[in-house]
Every structure is written in C-alpha cells, then in structure tokens.
Amino acid sequence: MVKKVLKFGGTSVGTTQRIHHVANIIKKEREIGNKIIAVVSAMAGKTNELISYSKNIDENFEKRELDVLLSSGEQVTCSLLAGALMKLNIEAKSWLNWQIPILTEGEHTNSRIINININKIDEYLNKGVAVIPGFQGISKDGDITTIGRGGSDATAVAIAKIFKADTCEIYTDVDGVYSSDPNKIPVAKKIDKISYEEMLELSSLGAKVMQPSAVQTAMMYQIPLHVKSTFTNREGTKIFSEESINYDKVVTGVAYSKDEAKITLQGVDDKPGVAADIFSPLSEKQINIDMVIQNISLDGKKTDLTFTVKRSDLGKSTD
Ligand code: ADP
Ligand code: ASP
Ligand code: MG
C-alpha cells in the first residue's frame, strides 16, 4: 500500500464532467489499496474571474478581502470532487484550510505554508479519500490567506511532505514537462525525467507547469514528483534528485516569460560600490532583479549595466 498525494489543476477540474473523470482516476488508486489525498485547484478561469469581480468593485481591492474571495474557487471543487467520489461509492470527505488547519505566514495573497495539522486526516485515510483545497491557508490570527498564483502545486508538495507521502503526482492538461511550452512551441519534446534543480530553473523562468516554490520544497525534502496528464495515459515526467539521472544531453529545456522588462543604464562608472548604489534602492522598494549583464561601453572607460525586473515593477524601478 502506497500513500499518494494527487493534485488536479484547474483544467482537470474545469467542468463537472471532468470532475467525474478525476473521481474515476482516484477510484482506480483506491481499488489497488492506495491511501489518497487529493489536492484540487479552482475550476480553470475561476480565480481570474474572481479577480476581475474584485477589480470591478475597486481596482485596489483590499488584500485580506481578496483572499476571502479567491479561496472560494477551491472550496467549490473540493466539495464537487468529494461528491463525485461518493457517487462512485468511494468514501470521501473534504476539508477547508481552516478546518485542517493549513497554517500560513506572510502577507495576504502571497503567504507561505508553515504547518499543516495531520491528525484528523491521517486517521481518515484508512477508510476514505481526503480532498483538500490547494492555494489557501489560514494565518495565526485566523484570517483566510492564499499563497500566490499556481499555489496549489505548493500545497500538494507541502501535504506530501507533512503526510510523508511516497509520491506526489501533479495531474495537469499536458502530458508532462516539455523542453518548452508545448502549447506555444509545437516541436517541444517531452522530458521523461528531470532533476529538481533543472525543473526549478525552468519553472522560475516561466514554465508554469510546476510552480517554483513547490519544486523548491520538493527538492529540499526529496519528495518525488510525477507530472502527468489527466486526459491521457502517457507516462509523464518524473522529477527527482540529480544523482538519480543519467545525463545524455547538454540542454534540457528552454523557458521564456513575457513578464520581464529590461532596463539598461549606459555610461555607468566602473568602480566598486556603483552596483550597490543602483540595486539597493530597488531592493528597498521590494523589487526583485532577475538577470544582470554588464558590458564595456563604447568609450571603454565606463560600463553599461543591463538588468531585468518584473514588467509590473517597471514604473516603480524608474521612479
Ligand atoms: P494546472 O492548471 O494543471 O496547474 P497550469 O496551466 O498551471 O496547469 O500548467 C500547465 C501549462 O503549463 C500547460 O498547459 C503549458 O501550456 C504550460 N507550460 C509552460 N511551460 C511548459 C513546459 N516546459 N512543459 C509543459 N508545460 C508547460
Ligand atoms: N486557483 C489558483 C490559481 O489559479 C491556484 C492554482 O490553480 O494553483 O492561481
Ligand atoms: Mg498550475
């Protein structure tokens, strides 16, 4: 008997018909005696729809209230999946963030999971499937929180860690991790296995098939990940430690992000301390710098400094 966390993303639970299909995937796992914790996202498009409602009320909607709103998406799919399992005569029960609880810290809309209480659920796994919402948590003050877009991956990995699951399977709408986004680059190749380090690199650079902080946690605690399709039976991609992988290629994948803005400062003095003078004010404004390139400028005495920031931080960076 194996203990598994199965995470189903937005497209996988995007309609009630698909939720029935997901319930059938879980049923097969139960029939071979596995203990299952299912982590679900909101239906595809739901979180964006909720954000647009908030913006119709106020462009700068208050973040505590935004978390209350956004967490509702995952509440819906939790209940529907538990219902679909029971319809198949599989015992199942859903729990929300505050019922477990999934404790988080940090700011609203961008919190981090710091603890998950296993007591109620671990015992229940002997008789039924536990269905848990991704993306949401509760602060020590009892406020509902969310953990950032794509955060259900991070919930799944945190659950896998705390419940000591044998594996964490990420069910999604592509049949694994590809050398580049298969929906944009049709010739992209599926990768059968990839190290945590490479996956982290790909996801940090925009491959949203796995959320970076989820990969980071999996790497830290050596949790085996398996990315696979909800809709096909292909083998998917296994993500594990570097030592277990035989390398026969130089480049594993290429990711890109349209979310970056490039800033070049020309004719910067080439002496110690200048970079700190440029980057410190940005860091004080909580602006993350991603890539930095330094070139000799045309006159050979000064330097050109190029760096990238998130597009949404461009205005703040040049103030
Ligand atoms: P889910 O809702 O299941 O969490 P996401 O939309 O977050 O799914 O992630 C899956 C999507 O990631 C795919 O539909 C694909 O377009 C995109 N993607 C980007 N880069 C890659 C990549 N290198 N390999 C696979 N998918 C990728
Ligand atoms: N529903 C959330 C989002 O759309 C979390 C997730 O799907 O992982 O970002
Ligand atoms: Mg996702």
PDB file of C-alpha atoms in Angstrom, residues 10-307:
ATOM      1  CA  GLY A  10      -7.741  23.952 -12.979  1.00  0.00           C
ATOM      2  CA  THR A  11      -8.334  22.381 -16.402  1.00  0.00           C
ATOM      3  CA  SER A  12      -8.520  18.899 -14.854  1.00  0.00           C
ATOM      4  CA  VAL A  13     -11.456  20.029 -12.687  1.00  0.00           C
ATOM      5  CA  GLY A  14     -12.712  22.640 -15.180  1.00  0.00           C
ATOM      6  CA  THR A  15     -16.184  21.133 -15.647  1.00  0.00           C
ATOM      7  CA  THR A  16     -18.403  18.765 -13.653  1.00  0.00           C
ATOM      8  CA  GLN A  17     -17.820  16.142 -16.359  1.00  0.00           C
ATOM      9  CA  ARG A  18     -14.072  16.420 -15.794  1.00  0.00           C
ATOM     10  CA  ILE A  19     -14.585  16.175 -12.051  1.00  0.00           C
ATOM     11  CA  HIS A  20     -16.347  12.831 -12.653  1.00  0.00           C
ATOM     12  CA  HIS A  21     -13.333  11.779 -14.729  1.00  0.00           C
ATOM     13  CA  VAL A  22     -10.936  12.779 -11.915  1.00  0.00           C
ATOM     14  CA  ALA A  23     -13.046  10.766  -9.467  1.00  0.00           C
ATOM     15  CA  ASN A  24     -12.556   7.728 -11.709  1.00  0.00           C
ATOM     16  CA  ILE A  25      -8.764   8.198 -11.679  1.00  0.00           C
ATOM     17  CA  ILE A  26      -8.875   8.258  -7.870  1.00  0.00           C
ATOM     18  CA  LYS A  27     -11.200   5.249  -7.760  1.00  0.00           C
ATOM     19  CA  LYS A  28      -8.583   3.146  -9.600  1.00  0.00           C
ATOM     20  CA  GLU A  29      -5.984   4.152  -6.996  1.00  0.00           C
ATOM     21  CA  ARG A  30      -8.308   3.183  -4.147  1.00  0.00           C
ATOM     22  CA  GLU A  31      -9.102  -0.147  -5.789  1.00  0.00           C
ATOM     23  CA  ILE A  32      -5.437  -1.140  -5.581  1.00  0.00           C
ATOM     24  CA  GLY A  33      -5.459  -0.130  -1.924  1.00  0.00           C
ATOM     25  CA  ASN A  34      -3.552   3.173  -2.035  1.00  0.00           C
ATOM     26  CA  LYS A  35      -4.153   5.876   0.557  1.00  0.00           C
ATOM     27  CA  ILE A  36      -5.081   9.037  -1.301  1.00  0.00           C
ATOM     28  CA  ILE A  37      -5.071  12.729  -0.507  1.00  0.00           C
ATOM     29  CA  ALA A  38      -6.453  14.742  -3.439  1.00  0.00           C
ATOM     30  CA  VAL A  39      -5.486  18.416  -3.697  1.00  0.00           C
ATOM     31  CA  VAL A  40      -7.611  20.471  -6.070  1.00  0.00           C
ATOM     32  CA  SER A  41      -7.373  23.825  -7.816  1.00  0.00           C
ATOM     33  CA  ALA A  42     -10.328  26.031  -8.654  1.00  0.00           C
ATOM     34  CA  MET A  43     -12.052  25.369 -11.997  1.00  0.00           C
ATOM     35  CA  ALA A  44      -9.968  26.785 -14.871  1.00  0.00           C
ATOM     36  CA  GLY A  45     -10.530  30.528 -15.232  1.00  0.00           C
ATOM     37  CA  LYS A  46     -12.334  30.840 -11.890  1.00  0.00           C
ATOM     38  CA  THR A  47      -9.552  32.627  -9.993  1.00  0.00           C
ATOM     39  CA  ASN A  48      -9.172  35.147 -12.830  1.00  0.00           C
ATOM     40  CA  GLU A  49     -12.931  35.662 -12.894  1.00  0.00           C
ATOM     41  CA  LEU A  50     -12.958  36.348  -9.141  1.00  0.00           C
ATOM     42  CA  ILE A  51     -10.066  38.806  -9.508  1.00  0.00           C
ATOM     43  CA  SER A  52     -11.990  40.650 -12.219  1.00  0.00           C
ATOM     44  CA  TYR A  53     -15.034  40.915  -9.910  1.00  0.00           C
ATOM     45  CA  SER A  54     -12.847  42.475  -7.231  1.00  0.00           C
ATOM     46  CA  LYS A  55     -11.457  44.977  -9.731  1.00  0.00           C
ATOM     47  CA  ASN A  56     -14.975  45.960 -10.745  1.00  0.00           C
ATOM     48  CA  ILE A  57     -15.550  46.903  -7.120  1.00  0.00           C
ATOM     49  CA  ASP A  58     -12.188  48.581  -6.574  1.00  0.00           C
ATOM     50  CA  GLU A  59      -9.039  48.490  -8.742  1.00  0.00           C
ATOM     51  CA  ASN A  60      -7.012  48.194  -5.500  1.00  0.00           C
ATOM     52  CA  PHE A  61      -9.273  45.736  -3.692  1.00  0.00           C
ATOM     53  CA  GLU A  62      -8.208  45.175  -0.088  1.00  0.00           C
ATOM     54  CA  LYS A  63      -5.966  42.098   0.104  1.00  0.00           C
ATOM     55  CA  ARG A  64      -7.483  40.414   3.151  1.00  0.00           C
ATOM     56  CA  GLU A  65     -10.866  40.508   1.431  1.00  0.00           C
ATOM     57  CA  LEU A  66      -9.299  39.366  -1.843  1.00  0.00           C
ATOM     58  CA  ASP A  67      -8.094  36.206  -0.075  1.00  0.00           C
ATOM     59  CA  VAL A  68     -11.600  35.531   1.235  1.00  0.00           C
ATOM     60  CA  LEU A  69     -12.878  35.883  -2.331  1.00  0.00           C
ATOM     61  CA  LEU A  70     -10.162  33.862  -4.093  1.00  0.00           C
ATOM     62  CA  SER A  71     -10.260  30.943  -1.684  1.00  0.00           C
ATOM     63  CA  SER A  72     -13.878  30.320  -2.683  1.00  0.00           C
ATOM     64  CA  GLY A  73     -12.782  28.853  -6.041  1.00  0.00           C
ATOM     65  CA  GLU A  74     -11.053  25.875  -4.424  1.00  0.00           C
ATOM     66  CA  GLN A  75     -13.915  25.391  -1.955  1.00  0.00           C
ATOM     67  CA  VAL A  76     -16.264  24.653  -4.872  1.00  0.00           C
ATOM     68  CA  THR A  77     -14.072  21.979  -6.481  1.00  0.00           C
ATOM     69  CA  CYS A  78     -13.311  20.306  -3.133  1.00  0.00           C
ATOM     70  CA  SER A  79     -16.959  19.710  -2.455  1.00  0.00           C
ATOM     71  CA  LEU A  80     -17.763  18.618  -6.022  1.00  0.00           C
ATOM     72  CA  LEU A  81     -14.906  16.103  -6.100  1.00  0.00           C
ATOM     73  CA  ALA A  82     -15.861  14.611  -2.727  1.00  0.00           C
ATOM     74  CA  GLY A  83     -19.429  14.325  -4.049  1.00  0.00           C
ATOM     75  CA  ALA A  84     -18.289  12.703  -7.314  1.00  0.00           C
ATOM     76  CA  LEU A  85     -16.259  10.114  -5.371  1.00  0.00           C
ATOM     77  CA  MET A  86     -19.203   9.240  -3.145  1.00  0.00           C
ATOM     78  CA  LYS A  87     -21.316   8.852  -6.288  1.00  0.00           C
ATOM     79  CA  LEU A  88     -18.821   6.093  -7.267  1.00  0.00           C
ATOM     80  CA  ASN A  89     -19.230   4.502  -3.826  1.00  0.00           C
ATOM     81  CA  ILE A  90     -15.788   5.671  -2.733  1.00  0.00           C
ATOM     82  CA  GLU A  91     -15.732   7.129   0.738  1.00  0.00           C
ATOM     83  CA  ALA A  92     -14.512  10.717   0.632  1.00  0.00           C
ATOM     84  CA  LYS A  93     -14.557  13.876   2.666  1.00  0.00           C
ATOM     85  CA  SER A  94     -13.359  17.441   2.023  1.00  0.00           C
ATOM     86  CA  TRP A  95     -11.704  19.796   4.495  1.00  0.00           C
ATOM     87  CA  LEU A  96     -11.055  23.509   4.009  1.00  0.00           C
ATOM     88  CA  ASN A  97      -7.923  25.419   5.060  1.00  0.00           C
ATOM     89  CA  TRP A  98      -9.288  26.462   8.453  1.00  0.00           C
ATOM     90  CA  GLN A  99     -10.717  23.041   9.273  1.00  0.00           C
ATOM     91  CA  ILE A 100      -7.390  21.225   8.906  1.00  0.00           C
ATOM     92  CA  PRO A 101      -5.814  23.819   9.537  1.00  0.00           C
ATOM     93  CA  ILE A 102      -3.195  24.775   6.932  1.00  0.00           C
ATOM     94  CA  LEU A 103      -1.216  27.427   8.781  1.00  0.00           C
ATOM     95  CA  THR A 104       0.496  30.174   6.764  1.00  0.00           C
ATOM     96  CA  GLU A 105       2.611  33.256   7.406  1.00  0.00           C
ATOM     97  CA  GLY A 106       3.404  36.310   5.300  1.00  0.00           C
ATOM     98  CA  GLU A 107       1.320  38.871   3.507  1.00  0.00           C
ATOM     99  CA  HIS A 108      -2.161  38.351   2.099  1.00  0.00           C
ATOM    100  CA  THR A 109      -2.249  36.904  -1.465  1.00  0.00           C
ATOM    101  CA  ASN A 110       1.372  35.818  -1.099  1.00  0.00           C
ATOM    102  CA  SER A 111       1.586  33.765   2.090  1.00  0.00           C
ATOM    103  CA  ARG A 112       3.699  30.653   2.762  1.00  0.00           C
ATOM    104  CA  ILE A 113       2.586  27.380   4.302  1.00  0.00           C
ATOM    105  CA  ILE A 114       4.400  26.792   7.596  1.00  0.00           C
ATOM    106  CA  ASN A 115       2.453  23.905   9.095  1.00  0.00           C
ATOM    107  CA  ILE A 116      -0.378  21.508   8.345  1.00  0.00           C
ATOM    108  CA  ASN A 117      -2.127  19.552  11.060  1.00  0.00           C
ATOM    109  CA  ILE A 118      -2.323  15.902  10.052  1.00  0.00           C
ATOM    110  CA  ASN A 119      -4.376  14.499  12.941  1.00  0.00           C
ATOM    111  CA  LYS A 120      -7.909  14.345  11.547  1.00  0.00           C
ATOM    112  CA  ILE A 121      -6.937  13.499   8.018  1.00  0.00           C
ATOM    113  CA  ASP A 122      -4.267  10.865   8.598  1.00  0.00           C
ATOM    114  CA  GLU A 123      -6.678   8.703  10.507  1.00  0.00           C
ATOM    115  CA  TYR A 124      -9.383   9.155   7.879  1.00  0.00           C
ATOM    116  CA  LEU A 125      -7.084   7.912   5.087  1.00  0.00           C
ATOM    117  CA  ASN A 126      -7.567   4.344   6.290  1.00  0.00           C
ATOM    118  CA  LYS A 127     -11.176   4.472   5.208  1.00  0.00           C
ATOM    119  CA  GLY A 128     -11.557   7.174   2.569  1.00  0.00           C
ATOM    120  CA  VAL A 129     -10.126   9.808   0.249  1.00  0.00           C
ATOM    121  CA  ALA A 130      -9.291  13.191   1.789  1.00  0.00           C
ATOM    122  CA  VAL A 131      -9.999  16.097  -0.551  1.00  0.00           C
ATOM    123  CA  ILE A 132      -8.089  19.289   0.234  1.00  0.00           C
ATOM    124  CA  PRO A 133      -8.133  22.730  -1.392  1.00  0.00           C
ATOM    125  CA  GLY A 134      -4.921  23.961  -2.966  1.00  0.00           C
ATOM    126  CA  PHE A 135      -3.811  27.585  -2.779  1.00  0.00           C
ATOM    127  CA  GLN A 136      -5.451  28.548   0.524  1.00  0.00           C
ATOM    128  CA  GLY A 137      -4.430  28.659   4.159  1.00  0.00           C
ATOM    129  CA  ILE A 138      -5.131  30.412   7.413  1.00  0.00           C
ATOM    130  CA  SER A 139      -2.926  32.861   9.332  1.00  0.00           C
ATOM    131  CA  LYS A 140      -2.182  32.540  13.039  1.00  0.00           C
ATOM    132  CA  ASP A 141      -4.752  35.324  13.569  1.00  0.00           C
ATOM    133  CA  GLY A 142      -7.406  33.187  11.901  1.00  0.00           C
ATOM    134  CA  ASP A 143      -7.566  35.123   8.621  1.00  0.00           C
ATOM    135  CA  ILE A 144      -8.000  33.268   5.329  1.00  0.00           C
ATOM    136  CA  THR A 145      -4.901  33.550   3.165  1.00  0.00           C
ATOM    137  CA  THR A 146      -3.760  32.491  -0.306  1.00  0.00           C
ATOM    138  CA  ILE A 147      -0.257  31.514  -1.295  1.00  0.00           C
ATOM    139  CA  GLY A 148       0.224  33.046  -4.760  1.00  0.00           C
ATOM    140  CA  ARG A 149      -0.926  32.115  -8.258  1.00  0.00           C
ATOM    141  CA  GLY A 150      -0.383  28.492  -9.190  1.00  0.00           C
ATOM    142  CA  GLY A 151      -0.112  27.820  -5.456  1.00  0.00           C
ATOM    143  CA  SER A 152      -1.976  24.503  -5.474  1.00  0.00           C
ATOM    144  CA  ASP A 153       1.292  22.853  -6.558  1.00  0.00           C
ATOM    145  CA  ALA A 154       2.914  24.196  -3.379  1.00  0.00           C
ATOM    146  CA  THR A 155       0.001  22.955  -1.261  1.00  0.00           C
ATOM    147  CA  ALA A 156       0.337  19.476  -2.804  1.00  0.00           C
ATOM    148  CA  VAL A 157       4.065  19.285  -2.084  1.00  0.00           C
ATOM    149  CA  ALA A 158       3.625  20.599   1.479  1.00  0.00           C
ATOM    150  CA  ILE A 159       0.907  17.990   2.082  1.00  0.00           C
ATOM    151  CA  ALA A 160       3.162  15.274   0.629  1.00  0.00           C
ATOM    152  CA  LYS A 161       5.925  16.320   2.993  1.00  0.00           C
ATOM    153  CA  ILE A 162       3.813  16.526   6.143  1.00  0.00           C
ATOM    154  CA  PHE A 163       1.899  13.297   5.488  1.00  0.00           C
ATOM    155  CA  LYS A 164       5.127  11.507   4.462  1.00  0.00           C
ATOM    156  CA  ALA A 165       3.569  10.505   1.136  1.00  0.00           C
ATOM    157  CA  ASP A 166       5.517   8.111  -1.079  1.00  0.00           C
ATOM    158  CA  THR A 167       4.878  10.268  -4.118  1.00  0.00           C
ATOM    159  CA  CYS A 168       3.212  13.477  -5.247  1.00  0.00           C
ATOM    160  CA  GLU A 169       1.521  13.296  -8.643  1.00  0.00           C
ATOM    161  CA  ILE A 170       0.715  16.553 -10.424  1.00  0.00           C
ATOM    162  CA  TYR A 171      -2.164  15.929 -12.837  1.00  0.00           C
ATOM    163  CA  THR A 172      -2.444  18.667 -15.440  1.00  0.00           C
ATOM    164  CA  ASP A 173      -3.503  19.437 -19.029  1.00  0.00           C
ATOM    165  CA  VAL A 174      -0.209  18.446 -20.719  1.00  0.00           C
ATOM    166  CA  ASP A 175       1.339  15.004 -20.511  1.00  0.00           C
ATOM    167  CA  GLY A 176       4.494  16.062 -18.734  1.00  0.00           C
ATOM    168  CA  VAL A 177       7.246  18.633 -18.679  1.00  0.00           C
ATOM    169  CA  TYR A 178       8.448  19.573 -22.159  1.00  0.00           C
ATOM    170  CA  SER A 179      11.659  21.206 -23.393  1.00  0.00           C
ATOM    171  CA  SER A 180       9.497  24.327 -23.886  1.00  0.00           C
ATOM    172  CA  ASP A 181       5.800  25.170 -23.548  1.00  0.00           C
ATOM    173  CA  PRO A 182       4.148  22.567 -25.872  1.00  0.00           C
ATOM    174  CA  ASN A 183       1.139  24.837 -26.361  1.00  0.00           C
ATOM    175  CA  LYS A 184       3.376  27.538 -27.852  1.00  0.00           C
ATOM    176  CA  ILE A 185       6.236  25.529 -29.388  1.00  0.00           C
ATOM    177  CA  PRO A 186       4.730  22.532 -31.212  1.00  0.00           C
ATOM    178  CA  VAL A 187       8.142  20.849 -31.735  1.00  0.00           C
ATOM    179  CA  ALA A 188       8.897  20.866 -27.973  1.00  0.00           C
ATOM    180  CA  LYS A 189       9.950  17.429 -26.704  1.00  0.00           C
ATOM    181  CA  LYS A 190       8.591  15.651 -23.669  1.00  0.00           C
ATOM    182  CA  ILE A 191      11.172  15.063 -20.951  1.00  0.00           C
ATOM    183  CA  ASP A 192      10.887  11.675 -19.215  1.00  0.00           C
ATOM    184  CA  LYS A 193      12.908  12.650 -16.149  1.00  0.00           C
ATOM    185  CA  ILE A 194      14.404  15.864 -14.902  1.00  0.00           C
ATOM    186  CA  SER A 195      16.271  16.905 -11.764  1.00  0.00           C
ATOM    187  CA  TYR A 196      14.780  19.248  -9.175  1.00  0.00           C
ATOM    188  CA  GLU A 197      17.499  21.783  -9.999  1.00  0.00           C
ATOM    189  CA  GLU A 198      16.665  21.849 -13.717  1.00  0.00           C
ATOM    190  CA  MET A 199      12.929  21.924 -13.064  1.00  0.00           C
ATOM    191  CA  LEU A 200      13.418  24.828 -10.673  1.00  0.00           C
ATOM    192  CA  GLU A 201      15.359  26.676 -13.333  1.00  0.00           C
ATOM    193  CA  LEU A 202      12.654  26.043 -15.956  1.00  0.00           C
ATOM    194  CA  SER A 203       9.764  26.982 -13.695  1.00  0.00           C
ATOM    195  CA  SER A 204      11.493  30.098 -12.335  1.00  0.00           C
ATOM    196  CA  LEU A 205      11.925  31.237 -15.928  1.00  0.00           C
ATOM    197  CA  GLY A 206       8.233  30.864 -16.715  1.00  0.00           C
ATOM    198  CA  ALA A 207       7.391  27.160 -17.301  1.00  0.00           C
ATOM    199  CA  LYS A 208       4.192  27.325 -15.294  1.00  0.00           C
ATOM    200  CA  VAL A 209       3.600  23.570 -15.427  1.00  0.00           C
ATOM    201  CA  MET A 210       5.161  23.498 -11.917  1.00  0.00           C
ATOM    202  CA  GLN A 211       5.190  26.426  -9.541  1.00  0.00           C
ATOM    203  CA  PRO A 212       8.796  27.287  -8.499  1.00  0.00           C
ATOM    204  CA  SER A 213       8.227  27.277  -4.729  1.00  0.00           C
ATOM    205  CA  ALA A 214       6.650  23.807  -4.985  1.00  0.00           C
ATOM    206  CA  VAL A 215       9.749  22.496  -6.784  1.00  0.00           C
ATOM    207  CA  GLN A 216      11.951  24.149  -4.176  1.00  0.00           C
ATOM    208  CA  THR A 217      10.156  22.419  -1.301  1.00  0.00           C
ATOM    209  CA  ALA A 218      10.216  19.083  -3.129  1.00  0.00           C
ATOM    210  CA  MET A 219      13.959  19.479  -3.689  1.00  0.00           C
ATOM    211  CA  MET A 220      14.587  20.400  -0.060  1.00  0.00           C
ATOM    212  CA  TYR A 221      12.733  17.370   1.282  1.00  0.00           C
ATOM    213  CA  GLN A 222      13.474  14.981  -1.616  1.00  0.00           C
ATOM    214  CA  ILE A 223       9.811  14.432  -2.434  1.00  0.00           C
ATOM    215  CA  PRO A 224       9.476  12.546  -5.730  1.00  0.00           C
ATOM    216  CA  LEU A 225       7.209  14.421  -8.164  1.00  0.00           C
ATOM    217  CA  HIS A 226       5.448  12.988 -11.189  1.00  0.00           C
ATOM    218  CA  VAL A 227       3.827  15.387 -13.654  1.00  0.00           C
ATOM    219  CA  LYS A 228       1.228  13.676 -15.840  1.00  0.00           C
ATOM    220  CA  SER A 229      -1.893  14.304 -17.878  1.00  0.00           C
ATOM    221  CA  THR A 230      -5.408  13.907 -16.507  1.00  0.00           C
ATOM    222  CA  PHE A 231      -6.555  13.149 -20.039  1.00  0.00           C
ATOM    223  CA  THR A 232      -4.032  10.647 -21.498  1.00  0.00           C
ATOM    224  CA  ASN A 233      -2.251   7.574 -20.168  1.00  0.00           C
ATOM    225  CA  ARG A 234       1.266   8.651 -21.193  1.00  0.00           C
ATOM    226  CA  GLU A 235       3.958   8.123 -18.605  1.00  0.00           C
ATOM    227  CA  GLY A 236       4.561  11.816 -17.788  1.00  0.00           C
ATOM    228  CA  THR A 237       7.720  13.324 -16.305  1.00  0.00           C
ATOM    229  CA  LYS A 238       9.444  12.248 -13.118  1.00  0.00           C
ATOM    230  CA  ILE A 239      11.245  14.916 -11.134  1.00  0.00           C
ATOM    231  CA  PHE A 240      13.860  13.766  -8.644  1.00  0.00           C
ATOM    232  CA  SER A 241      17.384  14.337  -7.418  1.00  0.00           C
ATOM    233  CA  GLU A 242      20.246  14.923  -9.818  1.00  0.00           C
ATOM    234  CA  GLU A 243      22.218  11.845  -8.712  1.00  0.00           C
ATOM    235  CA  SER A 244      19.479   9.533  -9.988  1.00  0.00           C
ATOM    236  CA  ILE A 245      19.622  10.904 -13.517  1.00  0.00           C
ATOM    237  CA  ASN A 246      21.929   9.849 -16.384  1.00  0.00           C
ATOM    238  CA  TYR A 247      22.698  12.863 -18.477  1.00  0.00           C
ATOM    239  CA  ASP A 248      22.999  12.392 -22.204  1.00  0.00           C
ATOM    240  CA  LYS A 249      22.169  15.917 -23.303  1.00  0.00           C
ATOM    241  CA  VAL A 250      23.547  19.383 -22.770  1.00  0.00           C
ATOM    242  CA  VAL A 251      20.328  21.408 -22.770  1.00  0.00           C
ATOM    243  CA  THR A 252      17.185  20.014 -21.130  1.00  0.00           C
ATOM    244  CA  GLY A 253      14.712  22.784 -21.809  1.00  0.00           C
ATOM    245  CA  VAL A 254      14.100  26.399 -22.664  1.00  0.00           C
ATOM    246  CA  ALA A 255      11.563  28.593 -20.871  1.00  0.00           C
ATOM    247  CA  TYR A 256      10.531  32.126 -21.556  1.00  0.00           C
ATOM    248  CA  SER A 257       8.498  34.781 -19.854  1.00  0.00           C
ATOM    249  CA  LYS A 258       6.718  37.775 -21.360  1.00  0.00           C
ATOM    250  CA  ASP A 259       6.552  39.267 -17.919  1.00  0.00           C
ATOM    251  CA  GLU A 260      10.095  40.706 -17.789  1.00  0.00           C
ATOM    252  CA  ALA A 261      11.193  44.268 -18.533  1.00  0.00           C
ATOM    253  CA  LYS A 262      14.788  45.136 -19.438  1.00  0.00           C
ATOM    254  CA  ILE A 263      16.482  48.285 -18.138  1.00  0.00           C
ATOM    255  CA  THR A 264      19.893  49.437 -19.449  1.00  0.00           C
ATOM    256  CA  LEU A 265      21.937  52.146 -17.747  1.00  0.00           C
ATOM    257  CA  GLN A 266      24.604  53.466 -20.117  1.00  0.00           C
ATOM    258  CA  GLY A 267      27.905  55.034 -19.112  1.00  0.00           C
ATOM    259  CA  VAL A 268      27.942  53.819 -15.507  1.00  0.00           C
ATOM    260  CA  ASP A 269      31.248  54.373 -13.612  1.00  0.00           C
ATOM    261  CA  ASP A 270      33.166  51.098 -13.486  1.00  0.00           C
ATOM    262  CA  LYS A 271      34.186  51.159  -9.820  1.00  0.00           C
ATOM    263  CA  PRO A 272      33.293  49.217  -6.661  1.00  0.00           C
ATOM    264  CA  GLY A 273      30.070  50.222  -4.921  1.00  0.00           C
ATOM    265  CA  VAL A 274      28.297  51.564  -8.000  1.00  0.00           C
ATOM    266  CA  ALA A 275      26.179  48.439  -8.476  1.00  0.00           C
ATOM    267  CA  ALA A 276      25.122  48.609  -4.811  1.00  0.00           C
ATOM    268  CA  ASP A 277      24.104  52.274  -5.297  1.00  0.00           C
ATOM    269  CA  ILE A 278      21.859  51.188  -8.170  1.00  0.00           C
ATOM    270  CA  PHE A 279      20.398  47.992  -6.711  1.00  0.00           C
ATOM    271  CA  SER A 280      19.901  48.973  -3.041  1.00  0.00           C
ATOM    272  CA  PRO A 281      17.050  51.458  -3.696  1.00  0.00           C
ATOM    273  CA  LEU A 282      15.333  48.809  -5.822  1.00  0.00           C
ATOM    274  CA  SER A 283      15.619  46.241  -3.075  1.00  0.00           C
ATOM    275  CA  GLU A 284      14.203  48.751  -0.561  1.00  0.00           C
ATOM    276  CA  LYS A 285      11.137  49.012  -2.818  1.00  0.00           C
ATOM    277  CA  GLN A 286      10.857  45.168  -2.779  1.00  0.00           C
ATOM    278  CA  ILE A 287      11.723  44.967  -6.476  1.00  0.00           C
ATOM    279  CA  ASN A 288      13.381  41.692  -7.454  1.00  0.00           C
ATOM    280  CA  ILE A 289      16.134  41.800 -10.020  1.00  0.00           C
ATOM    281  CA  ASP A 290      16.379  38.729 -12.145  1.00  0.00           C
ATOM    282  CA  MET A 291      19.170  38.823 -14.737  1.00  0.00           C
ATOM    283  CA  VAL A 292      22.127  41.218 -14.707  1.00  0.00           C
ATOM    284  CA  ILE A 293      24.530  41.751 -17.625  1.00  0.00           C
ATOM    285  CA  GLN A 294      27.467  44.146 -17.633  1.00  0.00           C
ATOM    286  CA  ASN A 295      29.181  45.356 -20.844  1.00  0.00           C
ATOM    287  CA  ILE A 296      32.045  47.708 -21.608  1.00  0.00           C
ATOM    288  CA  SER A 297      30.568  50.892 -23.020  1.00  0.00           C
ATOM    289  CA  LEU A 298      31.629  52.429 -26.320  1.00  0.00           C
ATOM    290  CA  ASP A 299      34.361  54.625 -24.820  1.00  0.00           C
ATOM    291  CA  GLY A 300      35.901  51.627 -22.986  1.00  0.00           C
ATOM    292  CA  LYS A 301      36.096  53.535 -19.664  1.00  0.00           C
ATOM    293  CA  LYS A 302      32.611  53.189 -18.384  1.00  0.00           C
ATOM    294  CA  THR A 303      30.245  50.294 -18.340  1.00  0.00           C
ATOM    295  CA  ASP A 304      26.694  49.577 -19.469  1.00  0.00           C
ATOM    296  CA  LEU A 305      24.575  47.787 -16.876  1.00  0.00           C
ATOM    297  CA  THR A 306      21.520  45.867 -18.044  1.00  0.00           C
ATOM    298  CA  PHE A 307      19.090  44.102 -15.723  1.00  0.00           C
TER     299      PHE A 307
END
